[in-house]
């Protein structure tokens, strides 16, 4: 059964209303904010914006040298606290693995581009001198997810501050403690390097209402949104400039020319990294029949466990929920360890198991649902052309991320042309596409829906022209 975008949205709505209610009831039970009202944390969105306005004014006269020093200090503090933030994130959200979250925090700290990402262009001639430079938007609202909480705050803060903006955050209610802690540390670093106070702000108890207030605030000029389909649509309705990073369902294609030992290892490592909560992680595999059994054996050697028959039935009953004939991921198992999921399904669970794999048909709900847990369906196909065709359909037009394992350049070129993904990783795990054990810069905000693709400082700017007419000719 295929699950439509509308069905997924309905589920997200249900989950969010639950989160919103939970947040409200826990706030009532415990009115104390999770962090102190300092270093950018305020009681209301209006207070955040007021403080951001002061910071933004100050930012305009901050020199580029100071901006560079601010970014350096932000990187350093993030590196120092990478592990602590990873521990808080896993404890607070119950999602993912500490070691992998630490690596994501380090990646964001070290490989998010800084001020050097901004490049000005000059035009000089008989009629004068014109400069086109990348200017900040001003106050930017950023809505961040629960799946990569600290890493997204680190990544967005470096990118947005390097571009000269100030930020009003609304972190996910389920990840407020870690997100606010990360933001406060970054603010302290900015001030220590000579930058303004409150360059980053957030309410102490973010929820769905404050998210909407941030989106609709008249003094917030642009929005950066990282999350599921619903928040992306909500942001786009505001009529503001929106840079939106939405969900993915990244397919993997394996053809008969692939190095199967490496492919098996890479797929297990990518799909199990942080228990598959990354939007970029391998979510379904299409493998040419001739090599499918070997690939599965290689995956088992690398830490995957293959379930079939009654074991698979038990797993499906545990990880999928059904409503009105439609399937959704069971919320309590999102981001959980494979062994926890196996145990809950009443199956033998070795803690060393990294990933649960199973063979399914193309129309199986596991193929069509963004599960965000270490459960990976594998579909056998007759040939590479069928694999690519199915991968394109399963990716659902998100143009997000895809992987391929092949030694055939023609096949890889065909897949790249057909899938049109923002990130296309060949012969590697998905995280190589984020720059982890792969070349290139890092972003945790991959803006498919609004078309920017990979985001960095330059994405969060507007081109501004400064023309000196009949000025001094310099050539
Ligand atoms: P989510 O959509 O539940 O929440 C994201 C943020 O949006 C939270 O801060 C939440 O409070 C807010 N929000 C949600 N609905 C809203 C609404 N209607 N109005 C206002 N605010 C709203 O997502 P999540 O569970 O935190 O993260 C997982 C999802 O995000 C997955 O679908 C994943 O693929 C996607 N994601 C995408 C990227 C990317 O770069 N493209 C990165 C990380 C996560």
Coordinates of C-alpha atoms and ligand atoms in Angstrom, one line a residue:
X1 CA 0.0 0.0 0.0
X2 CA 1.3 3.4 -0.9
X3 CA 1.1 6.2 1.6
X4 CA 0.3 9.6 0.1
X5 CA 1.8 13.0 1.1
X6 CA -1.7 13.9 2.5
X7 CA -1.7 10.8 4.8
X8 CA 1.7 11.6 6.1
X9 CA 0.7 15.2 6.8
X10 CA -2.4 13.9 8.7
X11 CA -0.1 11.8 10.9
X12 CA 2.3 14.7 11.4
X13 CA -0.6 16.8 12.5
X14 CA -1.7 14.2 15.0
X15 CA 1.8 13.9 16.3
X16 CA 2.3 17.6 16.6
X17 CA -1.0 18.2 18.3
X18 CA 0.1 15.5 20.8
X19 CA 3.5 17.2 21.2
X20 CA 1.8 20.6 21.6
X21 CA -0.6 19.2 24.2
X22 CA 2.3 17.4 26.0
X23 CA 4.3 20.6 26.0
X24 CA 1.4 22.6 27.4
X25 CA 0.7 20.1 30.1
X26 CA 4.3 19.6 31.1
X27 CA 4.7 23.4 31.2
X28 CA 1.7 23.6 33.5
X29 CA 3.1 20.9 35.7
X30 CA 6.6 22.5 35.6
X31 CA 6.4 26.2 34.9
X32 CA 10.1 26.6 35.4
X33 CA 12.0 27.1 32.1
X34 CA 14.5 24.4 31.3
X35 CA 17.3 26.9 31.1
X36 CA 17.8 30.3 32.8
X37 CA 16.4 33.4 31.1
X38 CA 19.8 34.7 30.0
X39 CA 22.2 34.6 27.0
X40 CA 19.4 35.0 24.5
X41 CA 16.6 33.1 26.2
X42 CA 13.4 35.2 26.8
X43 CA 9.9 34.6 28.1
X44 CA 8.1 35.7 24.9
X45 CA 8.6 35.9 21.2
X46 CA 8.1 39.7 21.4
X47 CA 11.0 40.0 23.9
X48 CA 13.2 37.9 21.6
X49 CA 12.4 40.2 18.6
X50 CA 13.0 43.4 20.7
X51 CA 16.5 42.0 21.7
X52 CA 17.2 40.8 18.2
X53 CA 16.4 44.3 16.9
X54 CA 19.1 45.8 19.2
X55 CA 21.6 43.1 18.2
X56 CA 20.8 43.6 14.5
X57 CA 21.5 47.3 14.7
X58 CA 24.9 46.5 16.4
X59 CA 25.7 43.8 13.8
X60 CA 25.6 46.4 11.0
X61 CA 28.7 48.1 12.4
X62 CA 30.6 45.0 13.4
X63 CA 33.7 44.7 11.3
X64 CA 34.3 41.6 9.1
X65 CA 37.3 40.8 11.2
X66 CA 35.1 40.7 14.3
X67 CA 32.5 38.6 12.4
X68 CA 35.3 36.1 11.6
X69 CA 36.4 36.1 15.2
X70 CA 32.8 35.4 16.3
X71 CA 32.6 32.4 13.9
X72 CA 35.9 31.1 15.2
X73 CA 34.7 31.3 18.8
X74 CA 31.4 29.7 17.8
X75 CA 33.3 26.7 16.3
X76 CA 35.5 26.4 19.3
X77 CA 32.7 26.4 21.9
X78 CA 30.7 23.9 19.8
X79 CA 33.7 21.5 19.6
X80 CA 34.3 21.8 23.3
X81 CA 30.7 20.9 24.1
X82 CA 30.0 18.5 21.3
X83 CA 29.8 15.5 23.5
X84 CA 27.9 17.2 26.3
X85 CA 25.3 18.4 23.8
X86 CA 25.0 14.9 22.3
X87 CA 24.3 13.4 25.7
X88 CA 21.7 16.0 26.6
X89 CA 20.0 15.5 23.1
X90 CA 19.8 11.7 23.5
X91 CA 18.5 12.0 27.1
X92 CA 16.0 14.6 26.2
X93 CA 14.6 13.4 22.9
X94 CA 15.2 9.7 23.2
X95 CA 16.4 9.7 19.6
X96 CA 19.6 8.5 18.1
X97 CA 23.1 7.6 19.5
X98 CA 25.4 9.7 21.6
X99 CA 28.5 9.0 19.5
X100 CA 26.8 9.8 16.2
X101 CA 25.2 13.0 17.6
X102 CA 28.6 14.0 18.9
X103 CA 30.0 13.5 15.4
X104 CA 27.2 15.5 13.9
X105 CA 27.9 18.4 16.3
X106 CA 31.6 18.3 15.5
X107 CA 30.8 18.2 11.8
X108 CA 28.6 21.2 12.0
X109 CA 31.2 23.1 14.1
X110 CA 34.1 22.3 11.8
X111 CA 32.7 22.2 8.3
X112 CA 29.9 24.8 8.1
X113 CA 31.3 27.6 5.9
X114 CA 31.9 30.9 7.6
X115 CA 32.4 34.5 6.3
X116 CA 34.6 33.3 3.5
X117 CA 31.4 31.9 1.9
X118 CA 30.4 35.4 0.9
X119 CA 31.9 36.8 -2.3
X120 CA 31.4 40.3 -3.7
X121 CA 31.6 41.1 -7.4
X122 CA 32.9 44.4 -8.8
X123 CA 32.2 46.1 -12.1
X124 CA 34.5 48.9 -13.1
X125 CA 34.4 50.9 -16.3
X126 CA 33.9 54.3 -18.0
X127 CA 30.6 54.8 -16.2
X128 CA 32.0 54.2 -12.7
X129 CA 32.2 51.5 -10.2
X130 CA 29.6 49.0 -9.2
X131 CA 29.8 46.6 -6.3
X132 CA 27.4 43.7 -5.9
X133 CA 27.7 42.3 -2.4
X134 CA 25.9 39.8 -0.3
X135 CA 23.9 41.6 2.4
X136 CA 22.1 40.1 5.3
X137 CA 18.3 39.7 5.5
X138 CA 18.3 41.2 9.0
X139 CA 16.3 39.3 11.7
X140 CA 15.7 35.7 10.6
X141 CA 13.3 33.3 12.2
X142 CA 14.7 29.7 12.3
X143 CA 12.5 26.7 13.2
X144 CA 14.6 23.7 14.1
X145 CA 13.9 19.9 14.3
X146 CA 14.1 17.3 17.1
X147 CA 16.2 14.9 15.0
X148 CA 19.4 16.9 14.8
X149 CA 18.8 19.5 17.5
X150 CA 22.2 20.9 18.6
X151 CA 23.8 20.2 15.2
X152 CA 21.1 22.3 13.4
X153 CA 21.5 25.1 15.9
X154 CA 25.3 25.1 15.4
X155 CA 25.0 24.9 11.7
X156 CA 22.3 27.5 11.2
X157 CA 23.9 29.9 13.7
X158 CA 27.3 29.8 12.0
X159 CA 25.7 30.2 8.5
X160 CA 23.3 33.0 9.5
X161 CA 25.8 35.0 11.7
X162 CA 28.5 34.6 9.0
X163 CA 26.0 36.2 6.6
X164 CA 25.5 39.1 9.1
X165 CA 22.0 38.2 10.3
X166 CA 20.6 37.8 13.8
X167 CA 18.3 34.9 14.6
X168 CA 15.1 34.3 16.5
X169 CA 14.9 30.5 17.0
X170 CA 11.9 28.3 17.7
X171 CA 13.4 24.9 18.5
X172 CA 11.3 21.7 18.6
X173 CA 9.5 21.5 22.0
X174 CA 10.8 18.0 22.5
X175 CA 14.4 19.2 22.1
X176 CA 14.2 22.6 23.8
X177 CA 16.8 21.9 26.6
X178 CA 19.6 20.9 24.3
X179 CA 18.7 23.5 21.6
X180 CA 18.6 26.4 24.1
X181 CA 21.8 25.2 25.8
X182 CA 23.6 25.1 22.4
X183 CA 22.2 28.6 21.6
X184 CA 23.3 30.1 24.9
X185 CA 26.9 28.7 24.5
X186 CA 27.0 30.1 21.0
X187 CA 25.8 33.5 22.3
X188 CA 28.5 33.5 25.0
X189 CA 31.1 32.8 22.3
X190 CA 29.8 35.6 20.1
X191 CA 30.0 38.2 22.9
X192 CA 33.5 36.9 23.9
X193 CA 34.7 37.7 20.4
X194 CA 33.3 41.2 20.5
X195 CA 29.9 40.6 18.9
X196 CA 26.6 41.8 20.1
X197 CA 24.5 40.4 22.9
X198 CA 21.5 38.4 21.9
X199 CA 22.5 37.8 18.3
X200 CA 20.7 34.5 18.8
X201 CA 17.4 34.4 20.7
X202 CA 14.6 32.0 21.6
X203 CA 11.7 31.7 23.9
X204 CA 12.3 29.5 27.0
X205 CA 9.3 27.3 26.3
X206 CA 9.0 26.9 22.5
X207 CA 5.8 25.3 21.2
X208 CA 3.6 25.3 18.2
X209 CA 2.1 28.7 19.1
X210 CA 5.5 30.4 19.5
X211 CA 6.6 28.8 16.2
X212 CA 3.6 30.5 14.5
X213 CA 4.4 33.7 16.3
X214 CA 8.0 33.6 15.0
X215 CA 6.7 32.9 11.5
X216 CA 4.2 35.7 11.5
X217 CA 6.1 38.4 13.4
X218 CA 6.2 41.6 11.4
X219 CA 9.8 42.4 12.3
X220 CA 11.2 39.0 11.2
X221 CA 12.1 39.3 7.6
X222 CA 12.9 35.8 6.5
X223 CA 12.4 32.2 7.7
X224 CA 14.6 29.2 7.7
X225 CA 12.6 26.1 8.4
X226 CA 14.0 22.6 9.0
X227 CA 11.5 19.8 9.6
X228 CA 8.6 17.8 8.1
X229 CA 6.1 18.7 5.4
X230 CA 3.7 20.4 7.7
X231 CA 6.0 23.1 9.1
X232 CA 7.3 23.8 5.5
X233 CA 3.8 24.4 4.3
X234 CA 2.9 26.6 7.3
X235 CA 6.0 28.7 6.7
X236 CA 5.2 29.1 3.0
X237 CA 1.8 30.4 3.8
X238 CA 3.2 33.4 5.7
X239 CA 4.2 35.2 2.4
X240 CA 7.7 35.8 3.7
X241 CA 11.0 34.9 2.2
X242 CA 11.2 31.2 3.2
X243 CA 14.2 28.8 2.9
X244 CA 12.6 25.5 3.7
X245 CA 14.3 22.1 4.3
X246 CA 11.7 19.3 4.2
X247 CA 11.5 15.5 4.6
X248 CA 13.2 13.0 2.4
X249 CA 12.9 9.3 1.6
X250 CA 16.4 8.5 0.2
X251 CA 16.6 5.4 -2.0
X252 CA 19.7 3.3 -2.6
X253 CA 20.3 1.5 -5.9
X254 CA 22.8 -1.3 -6.1
X255 CA 23.6 -2.7 -9.6
X256 CA 25.4 -5.9 -10.6
X257 CA 28.7 -4.1 -11.1
X258 CA 28.9 -2.8 -7.4
X259 CA 31.7 -3.8 -5.0
X260 CA 29.2 -5.7 -2.8
X261 CA 31.3 -6.0 0.3
X262 CA 31.8 -2.2 0.4
X263 CA 28.2 -1.5 -0.6
X264 CA 26.9 -3.8 2.2
X265 CA 29.1 -2.1 4.7
X266 CA 28.4 1.4 3.5
X267 CA 24.6 0.9 3.5
X268 CA 24.6 -0.5 7.0
X269 CA 26.8 2.3 8.3
X270 CA 24.8 5.0 6.6
X271 CA 21.3 3.6 7.5
X272 CA 22.3 2.9 11.1
X273 CA 24.1 6.3 11.8
X274 CA 22.2 8.0 14.6
X275 CA 19.6 5.3 14.2
X276 CA 18.4 6.6 10.9
X277 CA 16.9 9.9 12.1
X278 CA 18.8 11.9 9.5
X279 CA 16.6 13.0 6.5
X280 CA 19.5 12.0 4.3
X281 CA 19.9 8.4 5.6
X282 CA 19.2 5.3 3.4
X283 CA 15.5 4.5 3.7
X284 CA 15.0 1.8 1.1
X285 CA 17.2 -0.4 -1.2
X286 CA 16.6 -1.5 -4.8
X287 CA 19.1 -4.2 -5.8
X288 CA 19.5 -6.1 -9.0
X289 CA 18.3 -9.7 -8.3
X290 CA 21.5 -11.3 -9.6
X291 CA 23.5 -9.8 -6.7
X292 CA 20.8 -9.3 -4.0
X293 CA 21.6 -12.4 -1.9
X294 CA 25.3 -11.5 -1.8
X295 CA 24.5 -7.9 -0.8
X296 CA 22.3 -9.1 2.0
X297 CA 25.0 -11.5 3.2
X298 CA 27.5 -8.6 3.2
X299 CA 25.1 -6.4 5.1
X300 CA 24.7 -9.2 7.7
X301 CA 28.5 -9.3 8.1
X302 CA 28.5 -5.6 8.7
X303 CA 26.0 -5.7 11.6
X304 CA 22.6 -6.0 10.0
X305 CA 20.1 -8.7 11.0
X306 CA 17.7 -10.1 8.4
X307 CA 14.2 -10.8 9.4
X308 CA 11.7 -13.0 7.5
X309 CA 8.5 -14.9 8.0
X310 CA 6.9 -14.7 11.4
X311 CA 9.8 -12.6 12.7
X312 CA 9.2 -10.0 10.1
X313 CA 5.4 -10.1 10.9
X314 CA 6.3 -9.3 14.6
X315 CA 8.6 -6.5 13.5
X316 CA 6.0 -4.9 11.3
X317 CA 3.3 -5.0 14.0
X318 CA 5.8 -3.2 16.3
X319 CA 7.2 -0.5 14.0
X320 CA 4.2 0.4 11.8
X321 CA 0.8 1.7 13.0
X322 CA -2.3 1.5 10.9
X323 CA -5.2 3.9 10.8
X324 CA -8.0 3.9 8.3
X325 CA -6.0 1.3 6.2
X326 CA -2.9 3.5 6.1
X327 CA 0.5 2.9 7.7
X328 CA 2.7 5.2 9.8
X329 CA 5.9 4.7 11.8
X330 CA 5.2 3.9 15.5
X331 CA 6.4 7.1 17.2
X332 CA 7.9 5.3 20.2
X333 CA 10.4 3.5 18.0
X334 CA 11.6 6.5 16.0
X335 CA 15.4 6.9 16.5
X336 CA 15.6 3.9 18.8
X337 CA 18.5 1.3 18.7
X338 CA 17.8 -1.8 16.6
X339 CA 18.1 -4.0 19.7
X340 CA 15.4 -2.0 21.5
X341 CA 13.1 -2.4 18.5
X342 CA 13.9 -6.2 18.3
X343 CA 13.2 -6.7 22.0
X344 CA 9.9 -4.8 21.8
X345 CA 8.9 -7.1 18.9
X346 CA 9.6 -10.1 21.2
X347 CA 12.7 -11.1 19.2
X348 CA 16.2 -12.1 20.3
X349 CA 18.2 -8.8 20.5
X350 CA 21.9 -8.7 20.4
X351 CA 23.0 -5.1 21.4
X352 CA 25.6 -5.2 18.6
X353 CA 22.9 -5.3 15.9
X354 CA 23.1 -2.0 14.1
X355 CA 20.3 -2.4 11.5
X356 CA 17.2 -4.5 10.9
X357 CA 16.8 -5.5 7.2
X358 CA 14.0 -7.3 5.4
X359 CA 13.0 -8.2 1.8
X360 CA 9.8 -6.5 0.7
X361 CA 7.8 -5.8 -2.4
X362 CA 8.0 -2.3 -4.1
X363 CA 4.5 -1.3 -2.7
X364 CA 5.3 -2.2 0.9
X365 CA 4.6 0.6 3.4
X366 CA 8.2 0.4 4.7
X367 CA 9.4 1.5 1.3
X368 CA 7.0 4.5 1.2
X369 CA 7.2 5.7 4.8
X370 CA 9.9 7.9 6.2
X371 CA 10.5 5.6 9.2
X372 CA 13.4 7.4 10.8
X373 CA 14.5 4.2 12.6
X374 CA 17.1 1.5 11.9
X375 CA 14.7 -0.7 9.8
X376 CA 15.6 -0.9 6.1
X377 CA 13.5 -2.7 3.4
X378 CA 15.3 -4.3 0.4
X379 CA 13.5 -4.8 -2.9
X380 CA 14.9 -7.2 -5.6
X381 CA 14.6 -5.9 -9.1
X382 CA 15.3 -7.6 -12.5
X383 CA 17.7 -4.9 -13.8
X384 CA 19.3 -1.5 -13.0
X385 CA 16.8 0.4 -15.2
X386 CA 13.9 -0.9 -13.0
X387 CA 15.9 -0.1 -9.9
X388 CA 16.4 3.5 -11.0
X389 CA 12.7 3.9 -12.0
X390 CA 11.5 2.6 -8.6
X391 CA 14.1 4.7 -6.7
X392 CA 12.8 7.9 -8.5
X393 CA 9.2 7.0 -7.5
X394 CA 10.1 6.1 -3.9
X395 CA 12.0 9.4 -3.5
X396 CA 8.6 11.0 -4.2
X397 CA 9.9 14.1 -5.9
X398 CA 11.5 15.5 -2.8
X399 CA 14.8 16.0 -4.8
X400 CA 16.5 15.4 -1.5
X401 CA 19.1 12.6 -1.3
X402 CA 19.9 9.3 -3.1
X403 CA 22.7 6.8 -3.1
X404 CA 24.0 4.4 -5.7
X405 CA 26.6 1.6 -5.6
X406 CA 28.0 0.8 -9.0
X407 CA 31.2 0.7 -11.0
X408 CA 29.3 1.6 -14.2
X409 CA 29.6 5.3 -15.1
X410 CA 26.7 5.2 -17.5
X411 CA 24.4 3.7 -14.9
X412 CA 25.5 6.3 -12.3
X413 CA 25.0 9.2 -14.9
X414 CA 21.5 7.8 -15.7
X415 CA 20.5 7.7 -12.0
X416 CA 21.9 11.2 -11.4
X417 CA 19.8 12.6 -14.3
X418 CA 16.6 10.8 -13.3
X419 CA 16.6 11.3 -9.6
X420 CA 17.6 15.0 -9.6
X421 CA 18.5 14.9 -5.9
X422 CA 20.2 17.7 -4.0
X423 CA 22.7 15.1 -2.6
X424 CA 23.7 12.1 -4.7
X425 CA 26.3 9.8 -3.1
X426 CA 28.0 7.2 -5.2
X427 CA 29.8 4.3 -3.6
X428 CA 29.6 5.6 -0.1
X429 CA 27.3 5.9 3.0
X430 CA 24.7 8.6 3.0
X431 CA 26.6 10.7 5.5
X432 CA 29.5 11.2 3.1
X433 CA 27.0 13.6 1.3
X434 CA 27.0 15.8 4.5
X435 CA 30.8 15.9 4.4
X436 CA 31.2 13.3 7.2
X437 CA 34.1 11.0 5.8
X438 CA 33.3 12.8 2.5
X439 CA 34.6 15.9 0.8
X440 CA 32.8 19.3 0.9
X441 CA 31.1 21.5 3.4
X442 CA 28.4 20.6 5.8
X443 CA 24.8 21.7 6.1
X444 CA 22.0 20.3 8.3
X445 CA 19.4 22.3 6.3
X446 CA 18.9 20.9 2.8
X447 CA 16.4 23.1 1.2
X448 CA 14.6 21.0 -1.4
X449 CA 11.0 22.5 -1.3
X450 CA 12.2 26.1 -1.9
X451 CA 14.9 25.2 -4.3
X452 CA 18.1 26.5 -2.6
X453 CA 19.5 22.9 -2.1
X454 CA 22.5 22.9 0.1
X455 CA 22.5 26.0 2.4
X456 CA 25.4 28.0 3.7
X457 CA 26.1 31.6 4.6
X458 CA 25.6 32.9 1.0
X459 CA 22.1 31.3 1.0
X460 CA 21.0 33.6 3.8
X461 CA 21.8 36.9 2.0
X462 CA 20.4 39.1 -0.6
X463 CA 22.4 40.6 -3.5
X464 CA 22.8 44.3 -3.0
X465 CA 24.1 46.7 -5.6
X466 CA 26.2 49.8 -4.7
X467 CA 26.9 52.0 -7.8
X468 CA 29.3 54.9 -7.9
X469 CA 28.5 56.7 -11.1
X470 CA 31.2 58.5 -13.1
X471 CA 33.6 57.7 -10.3
X472 CA 37.3 57.2 -10.5
X473 CA 38.1 54.6 -13.2
X474 CA 40.4 52.1 -11.7
X475 CA 41.3 50.1 -14.8
Ligands
LIG1 P1 8.7 18.5 12.7 O1 8.1 18.9 11.4 O2 7.8 17.7 13.6 O3 9.2 19.7 13.6 C1 10.1 20.7 13.1 C2 9.9 22.0 13.7 O4 8.7 22.6 13.1 C3 9.7 22.0 15.2 O5 10.3 23.1 15.7 C4 8.2 22.1 15.3 O6 7.8 22.7 16.5 C5 7.8 23.0 14.1 N1 6.4 22.8 13.6 C6 5.9 21.7 13.1 N2 4.7 21.9 12.5 C7 4.5 23.2 12.6 C8 3.4 24.0 12.2 N3 2.3 23.5 11.6 N4 3.5 25.3 12.5 C9 4.6 25.8 13.0 N5 5.6 25.1 13.5 C10 5.6 23.8 13.3 O7 10.0 17.6 12.4 P2 11.0 16.8 13.3 O8 10.3 15.6 13.8 O9 11.6 17.7 14.3 O10 12.1 16.4 12.3 C11 12.0 15.4 11.4 C12 11.6 15.8 10.0 O11 12.3 16.8 9.5 C13 11.7 14.6 9.1 O12 10.7 14.6 8.2 C14 13.1 15.0 8.4 O13 13.2 14.4 7.1 C15 13.0 16.5 8.3 N6 14.3 17.1 8.3 C16 14.7 17.6 7.1 C17 16.0 18.2 7.0 C18 16.5 18.8 5.7 O14 17.6 19.3 5.8 N7 15.8 18.7 4.6 C19 16.8 18.2 8.1 C20 16.4 17.6 9.3 C21 15.1 17.1 9.4

